[in-house]
mmCIF file of C-alpha atoms in Angstrom:
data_model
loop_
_atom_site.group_PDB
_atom_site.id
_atom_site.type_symbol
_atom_site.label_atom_id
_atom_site.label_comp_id
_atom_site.label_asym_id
_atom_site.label_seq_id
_atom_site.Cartn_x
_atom_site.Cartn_y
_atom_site.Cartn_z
ATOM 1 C CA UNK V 1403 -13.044 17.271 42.432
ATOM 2 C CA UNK V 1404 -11.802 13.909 43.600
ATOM 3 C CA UNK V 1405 -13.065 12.535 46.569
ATOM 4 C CA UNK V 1406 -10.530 10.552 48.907
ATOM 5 C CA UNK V 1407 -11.776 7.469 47.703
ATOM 6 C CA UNK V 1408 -10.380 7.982 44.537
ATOM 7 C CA UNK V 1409 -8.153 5.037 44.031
ATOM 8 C CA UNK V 1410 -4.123 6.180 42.649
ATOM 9 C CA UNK V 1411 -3.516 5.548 39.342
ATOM 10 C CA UNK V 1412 -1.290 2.930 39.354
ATOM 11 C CA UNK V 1413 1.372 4.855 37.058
ATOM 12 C CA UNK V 1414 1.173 8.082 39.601
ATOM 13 C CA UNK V 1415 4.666 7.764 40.842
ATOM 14 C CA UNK V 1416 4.197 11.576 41.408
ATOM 15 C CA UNK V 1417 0.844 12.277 43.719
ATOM 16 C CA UNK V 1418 -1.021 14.529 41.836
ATOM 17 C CA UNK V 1419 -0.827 18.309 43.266
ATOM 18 C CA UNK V 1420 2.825 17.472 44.727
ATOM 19 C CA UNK V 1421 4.808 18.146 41.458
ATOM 20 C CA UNK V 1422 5.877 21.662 42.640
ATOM 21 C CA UNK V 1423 7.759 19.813 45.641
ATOM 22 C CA UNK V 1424 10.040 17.909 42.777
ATOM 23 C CA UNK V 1425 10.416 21.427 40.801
ATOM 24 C CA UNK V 1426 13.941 22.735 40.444
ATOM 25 C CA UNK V 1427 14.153 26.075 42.767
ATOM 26 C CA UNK V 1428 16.114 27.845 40.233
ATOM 27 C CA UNK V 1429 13.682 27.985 37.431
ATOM 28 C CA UNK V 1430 10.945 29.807 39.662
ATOM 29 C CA UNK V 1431 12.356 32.644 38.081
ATOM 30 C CA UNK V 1432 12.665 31.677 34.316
ATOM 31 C CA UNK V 1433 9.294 32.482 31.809
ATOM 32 C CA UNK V 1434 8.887 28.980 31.413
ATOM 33 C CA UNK V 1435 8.983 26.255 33.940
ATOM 34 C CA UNK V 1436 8.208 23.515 31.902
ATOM 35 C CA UNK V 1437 9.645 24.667 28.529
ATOM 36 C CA UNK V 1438 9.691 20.987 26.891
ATOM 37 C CA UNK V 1439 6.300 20.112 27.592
ATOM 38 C CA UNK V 1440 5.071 23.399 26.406
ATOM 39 C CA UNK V 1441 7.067 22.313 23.123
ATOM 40 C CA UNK V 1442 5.515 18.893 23.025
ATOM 41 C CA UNK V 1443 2.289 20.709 23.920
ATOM 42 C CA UNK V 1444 1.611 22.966 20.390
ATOM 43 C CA UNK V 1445 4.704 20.062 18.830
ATOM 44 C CA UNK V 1446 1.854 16.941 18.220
ATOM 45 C CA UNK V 1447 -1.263 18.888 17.648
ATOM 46 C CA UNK V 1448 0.443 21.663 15.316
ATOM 47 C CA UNK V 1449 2.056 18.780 13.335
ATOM 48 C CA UNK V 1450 -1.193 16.786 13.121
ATOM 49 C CA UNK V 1451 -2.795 19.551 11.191
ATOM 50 C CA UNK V 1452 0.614 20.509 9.510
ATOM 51 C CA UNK V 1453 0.682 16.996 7.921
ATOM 52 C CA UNK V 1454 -3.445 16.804 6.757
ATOM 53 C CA UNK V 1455 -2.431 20.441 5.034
ATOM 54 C CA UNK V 1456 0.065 19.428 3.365
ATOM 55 C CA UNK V 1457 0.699 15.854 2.555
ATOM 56 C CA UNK V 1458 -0.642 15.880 -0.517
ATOM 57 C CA UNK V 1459 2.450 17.428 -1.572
ATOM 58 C CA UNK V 1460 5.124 14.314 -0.524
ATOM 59 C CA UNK V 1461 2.588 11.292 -0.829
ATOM 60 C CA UNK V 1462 -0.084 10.352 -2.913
ATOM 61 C CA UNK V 1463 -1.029 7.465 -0.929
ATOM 62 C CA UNK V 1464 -4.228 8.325 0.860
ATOM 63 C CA UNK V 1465 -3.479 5.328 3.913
ATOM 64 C CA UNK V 1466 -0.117 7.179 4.437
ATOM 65 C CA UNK V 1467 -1.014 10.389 5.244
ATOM 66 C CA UNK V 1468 -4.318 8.709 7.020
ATOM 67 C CA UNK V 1469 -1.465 7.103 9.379
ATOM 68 C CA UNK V 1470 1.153 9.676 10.175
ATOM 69 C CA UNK V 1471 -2.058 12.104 10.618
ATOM 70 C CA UNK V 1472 -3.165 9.611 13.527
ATOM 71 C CA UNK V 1473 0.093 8.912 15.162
ATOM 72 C CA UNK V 1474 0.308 12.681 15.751
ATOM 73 C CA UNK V 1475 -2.895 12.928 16.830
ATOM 74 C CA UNK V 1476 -2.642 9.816 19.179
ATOM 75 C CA UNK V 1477 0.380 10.934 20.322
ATOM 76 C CA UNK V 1478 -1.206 14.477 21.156
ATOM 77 C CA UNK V 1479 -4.266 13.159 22.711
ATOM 78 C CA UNK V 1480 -2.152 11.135 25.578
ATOM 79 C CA UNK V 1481 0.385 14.067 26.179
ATOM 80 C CA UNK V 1482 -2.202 16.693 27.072
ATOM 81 C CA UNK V 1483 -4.314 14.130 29.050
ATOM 82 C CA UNK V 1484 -1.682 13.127 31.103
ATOM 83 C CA UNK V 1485 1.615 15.334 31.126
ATOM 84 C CA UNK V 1486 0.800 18.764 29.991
ATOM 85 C CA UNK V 1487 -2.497 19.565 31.243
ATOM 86 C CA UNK V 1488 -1.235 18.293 34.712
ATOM 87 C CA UNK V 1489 2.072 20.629 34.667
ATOM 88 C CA UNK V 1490 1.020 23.510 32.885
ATOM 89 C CA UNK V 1491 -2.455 24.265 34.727
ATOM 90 C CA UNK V 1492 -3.070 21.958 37.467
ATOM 91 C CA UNK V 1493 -5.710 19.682 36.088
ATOM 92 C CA UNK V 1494 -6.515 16.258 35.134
ATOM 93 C CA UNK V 1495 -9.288 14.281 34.133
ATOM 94 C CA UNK V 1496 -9.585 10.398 34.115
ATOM 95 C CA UNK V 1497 -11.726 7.291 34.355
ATOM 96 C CA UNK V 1498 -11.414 4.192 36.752
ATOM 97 C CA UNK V 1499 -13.625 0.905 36.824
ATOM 98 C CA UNK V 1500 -14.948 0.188 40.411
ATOM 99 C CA UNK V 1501 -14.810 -2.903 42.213
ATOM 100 C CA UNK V 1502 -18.947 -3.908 41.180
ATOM 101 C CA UNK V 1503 -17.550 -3.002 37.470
ATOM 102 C CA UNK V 1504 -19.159 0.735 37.334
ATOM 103 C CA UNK V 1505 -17.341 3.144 35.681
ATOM 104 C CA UNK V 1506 -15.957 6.237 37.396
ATOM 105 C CA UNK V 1507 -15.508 9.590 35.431
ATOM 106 C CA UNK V 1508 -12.963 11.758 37.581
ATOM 107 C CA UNK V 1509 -11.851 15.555 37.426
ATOM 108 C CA UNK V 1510 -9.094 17.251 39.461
ATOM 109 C CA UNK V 1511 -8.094 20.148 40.005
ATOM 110 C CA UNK V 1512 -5.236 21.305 42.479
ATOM 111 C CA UNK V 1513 -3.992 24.345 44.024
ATOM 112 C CA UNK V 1514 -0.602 25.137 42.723
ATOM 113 C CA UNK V 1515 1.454 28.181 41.329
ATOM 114 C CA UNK V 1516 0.825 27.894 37.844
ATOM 115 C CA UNK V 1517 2.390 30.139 34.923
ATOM 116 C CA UNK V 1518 0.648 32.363 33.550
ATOM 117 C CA UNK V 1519 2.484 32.149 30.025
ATOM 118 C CA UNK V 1520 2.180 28.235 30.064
ATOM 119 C CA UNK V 1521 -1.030 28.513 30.917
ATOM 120 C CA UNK V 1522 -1.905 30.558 28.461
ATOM 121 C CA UNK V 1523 -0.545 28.895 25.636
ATOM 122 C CA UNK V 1524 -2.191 25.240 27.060
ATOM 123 C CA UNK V 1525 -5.543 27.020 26.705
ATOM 124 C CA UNK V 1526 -5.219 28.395 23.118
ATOM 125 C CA UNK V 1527 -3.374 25.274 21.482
ATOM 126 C CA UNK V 1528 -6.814 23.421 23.500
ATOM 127 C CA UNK V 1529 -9.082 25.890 21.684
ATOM 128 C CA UNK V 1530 -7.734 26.819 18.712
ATOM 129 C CA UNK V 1531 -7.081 23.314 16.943
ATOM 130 C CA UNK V 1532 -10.697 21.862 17.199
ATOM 131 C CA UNK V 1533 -11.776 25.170 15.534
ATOM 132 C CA UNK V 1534 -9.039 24.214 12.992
ATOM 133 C CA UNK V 1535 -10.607 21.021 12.668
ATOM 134 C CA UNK V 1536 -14.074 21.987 12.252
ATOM 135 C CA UNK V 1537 -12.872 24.175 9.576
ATOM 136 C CA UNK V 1538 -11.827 20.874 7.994
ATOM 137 C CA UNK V 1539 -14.584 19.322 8.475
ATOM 138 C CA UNK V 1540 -16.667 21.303 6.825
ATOM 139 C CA UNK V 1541 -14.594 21.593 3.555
ATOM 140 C CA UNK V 1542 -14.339 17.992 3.680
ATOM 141 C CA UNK V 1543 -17.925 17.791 3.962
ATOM 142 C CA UNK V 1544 -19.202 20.444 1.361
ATOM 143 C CA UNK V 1545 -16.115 19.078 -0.792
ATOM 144 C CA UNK V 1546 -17.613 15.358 -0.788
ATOM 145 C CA UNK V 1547 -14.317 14.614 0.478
ATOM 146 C CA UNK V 1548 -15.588 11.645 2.537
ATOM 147 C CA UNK V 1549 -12.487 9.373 3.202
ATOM 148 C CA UNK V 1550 -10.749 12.553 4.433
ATOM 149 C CA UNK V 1551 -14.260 13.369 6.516
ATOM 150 C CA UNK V 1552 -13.030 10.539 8.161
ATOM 151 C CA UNK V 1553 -9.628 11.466 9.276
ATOM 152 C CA UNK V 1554 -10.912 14.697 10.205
ATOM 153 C CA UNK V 1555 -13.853 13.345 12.233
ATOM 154 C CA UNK V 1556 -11.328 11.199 14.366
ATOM 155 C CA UNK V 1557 -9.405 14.083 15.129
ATOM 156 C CA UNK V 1558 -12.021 16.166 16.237
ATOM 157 C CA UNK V 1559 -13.104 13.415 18.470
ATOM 158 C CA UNK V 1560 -9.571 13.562 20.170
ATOM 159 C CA UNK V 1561 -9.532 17.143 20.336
ATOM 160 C CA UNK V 1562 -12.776 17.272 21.810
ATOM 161 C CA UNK V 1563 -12.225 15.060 24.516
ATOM 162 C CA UNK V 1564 -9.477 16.647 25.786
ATOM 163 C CA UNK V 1565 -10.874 19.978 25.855
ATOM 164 C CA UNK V 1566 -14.365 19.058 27.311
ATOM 165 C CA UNK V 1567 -12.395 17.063 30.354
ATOM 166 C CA UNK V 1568 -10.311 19.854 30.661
ATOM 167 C CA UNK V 1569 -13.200 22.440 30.740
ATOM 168 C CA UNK V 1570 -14.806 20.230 33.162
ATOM 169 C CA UNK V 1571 -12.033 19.975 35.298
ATOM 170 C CA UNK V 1572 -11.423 24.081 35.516
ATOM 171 C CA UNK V 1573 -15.160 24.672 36.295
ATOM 172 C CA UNK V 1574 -15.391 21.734 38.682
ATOM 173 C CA UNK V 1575 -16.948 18.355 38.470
ATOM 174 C CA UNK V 1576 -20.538 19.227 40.142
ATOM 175 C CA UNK V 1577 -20.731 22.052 38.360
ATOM 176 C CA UNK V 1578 -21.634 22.196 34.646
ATOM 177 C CA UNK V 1579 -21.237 24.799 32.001
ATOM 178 C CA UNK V 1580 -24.881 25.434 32.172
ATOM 179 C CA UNK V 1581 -24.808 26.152 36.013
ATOM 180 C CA UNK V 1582 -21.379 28.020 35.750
ATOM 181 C CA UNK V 1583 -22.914 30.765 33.282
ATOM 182 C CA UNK V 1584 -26.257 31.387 34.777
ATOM 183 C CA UNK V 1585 -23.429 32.194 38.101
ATOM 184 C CA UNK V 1586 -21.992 34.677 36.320
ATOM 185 C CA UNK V 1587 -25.023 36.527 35.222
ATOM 186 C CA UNK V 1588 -26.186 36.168 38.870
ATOM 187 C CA UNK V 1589 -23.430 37.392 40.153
ATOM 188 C CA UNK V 1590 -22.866 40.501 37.574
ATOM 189 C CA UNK V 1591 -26.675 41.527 38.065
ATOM 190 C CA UNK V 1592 -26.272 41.703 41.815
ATOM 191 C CA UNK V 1593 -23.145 43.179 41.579
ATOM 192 C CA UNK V 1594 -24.345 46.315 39.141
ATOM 193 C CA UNK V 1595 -27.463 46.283 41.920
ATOM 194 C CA UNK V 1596 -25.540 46.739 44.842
ATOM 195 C CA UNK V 1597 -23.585 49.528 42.704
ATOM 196 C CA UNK V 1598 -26.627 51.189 42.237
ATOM 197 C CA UNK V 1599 -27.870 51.359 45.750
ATOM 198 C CA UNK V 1600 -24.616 52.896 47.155
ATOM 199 C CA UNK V 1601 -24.158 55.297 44.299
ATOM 200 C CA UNK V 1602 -25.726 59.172 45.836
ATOM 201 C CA UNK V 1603 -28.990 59.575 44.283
ATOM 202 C CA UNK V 1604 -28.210 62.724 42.436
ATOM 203 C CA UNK V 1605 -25.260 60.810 40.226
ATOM 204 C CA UNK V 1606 -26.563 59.299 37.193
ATOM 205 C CA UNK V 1607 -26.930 56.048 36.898
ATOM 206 C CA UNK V 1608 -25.159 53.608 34.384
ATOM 207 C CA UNK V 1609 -27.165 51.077 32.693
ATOM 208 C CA UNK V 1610 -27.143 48.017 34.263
ATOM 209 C CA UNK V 1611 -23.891 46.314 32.036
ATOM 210 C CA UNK V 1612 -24.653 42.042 31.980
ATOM 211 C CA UNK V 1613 -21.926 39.858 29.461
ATOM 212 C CA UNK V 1614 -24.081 37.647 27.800
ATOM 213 C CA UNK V 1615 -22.980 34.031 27.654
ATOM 214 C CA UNK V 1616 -24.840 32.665 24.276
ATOM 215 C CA UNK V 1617 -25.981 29.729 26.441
ATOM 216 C CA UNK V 1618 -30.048 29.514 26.925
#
């Protein structure tokens, strides 16, 4: 989390955590509160792949389709980092040089109604398209496609760096993903313990239940 010496961005001209204040009242009740940016949200990244799919088909200019591929993608990378992720869950992650010239990564998370539906569909179009992408890569790779391994690798770069801040932001900033599973395991083997212990002696017991994680 941000601590309060976190300088303001200086295009925040709405604090972060205060957009619900600016919210419309009457579409509290609606299934989307932010239906454009969910839009925008799938629009860019759905496209992006869309194009690399099928350009083939309207151009056979390889710096063409290399372009329109990365405008989508560019354009996708800066709407989840700064509109979408911040509506539709809460969270934001960014990066501020300090006064002695250190760099400062930051990840915030506020306390807000969110939707359930928008966030739902913020998380899978987040997933989803890198695993799209690392299905390209690989048929690039295997197909010694290597201008296209190119493209491919730039999006996955993009994609990645929005999910990974966004990851980092939902499981907090001092916590890593490491620390966050080996919680949950803790916390599942003390809960089937405690289980246990209370249960009357003549019930049989369950076997102890833990989720693994598939992190060592």
């Amino acid at each position: 989390m941000a601590s309060a010496t976190v300088p303001l961005l200086d295009d925040d001209t709405i604090p972060f955590g205060e957009e619900d204040e600016m919210r419309d009242p009457s579409t509290a009740a609606q299934k989307y509160t932010h239906p454009y940016v969910t839009f925008f949200h799938l629009f860019f990244r759905g496209a992006s792949i869309v194009i690399y799919i099928f350009c083939g088909w309207f151009s056979d200019s390889f710096i063409t389709s290399f372009v329109f591929v990365v405008l989508f993608l560019s354009a996708d990378f800066w709407t989840v980092k700064n509109i979408s992720g911040r509506l539709l869950v809460g969270l934001r992650w960014w990066n501020y040089v300090d006064d002695e010239g250190k760099s400062h990564w930051v990840f915030e998370s506020k306390n807000s109604r969110i939707n359930k539906h928008e966030q739902r569909i913020f998380w899978l179009g987040l997933i989803l398209c890198p695993l799209f992408w690392g299905l390209f890569f690989l048929m690039a790779l295997f197909g010694l496609k290597f201008k296209w391994l190119l493209l491919v690798m730039i999006a996955i770069a993009l994609n990645a760096a929005n999910l990974y801040g966004y990851v980092k932001c939902n499981y907090g900033a001092s916590k890593d993903l490491n620390s966050a599973a080996t919680d949950f395991v803790k916390t599942q083997l003390f809960k089937n313990a405690v289980d246990i212990m209370t249960k009357p002696s003549g019930t049989p017991q369950p076997p102890i239940n833990v989720r693994p994680t598939g992190i060592v």
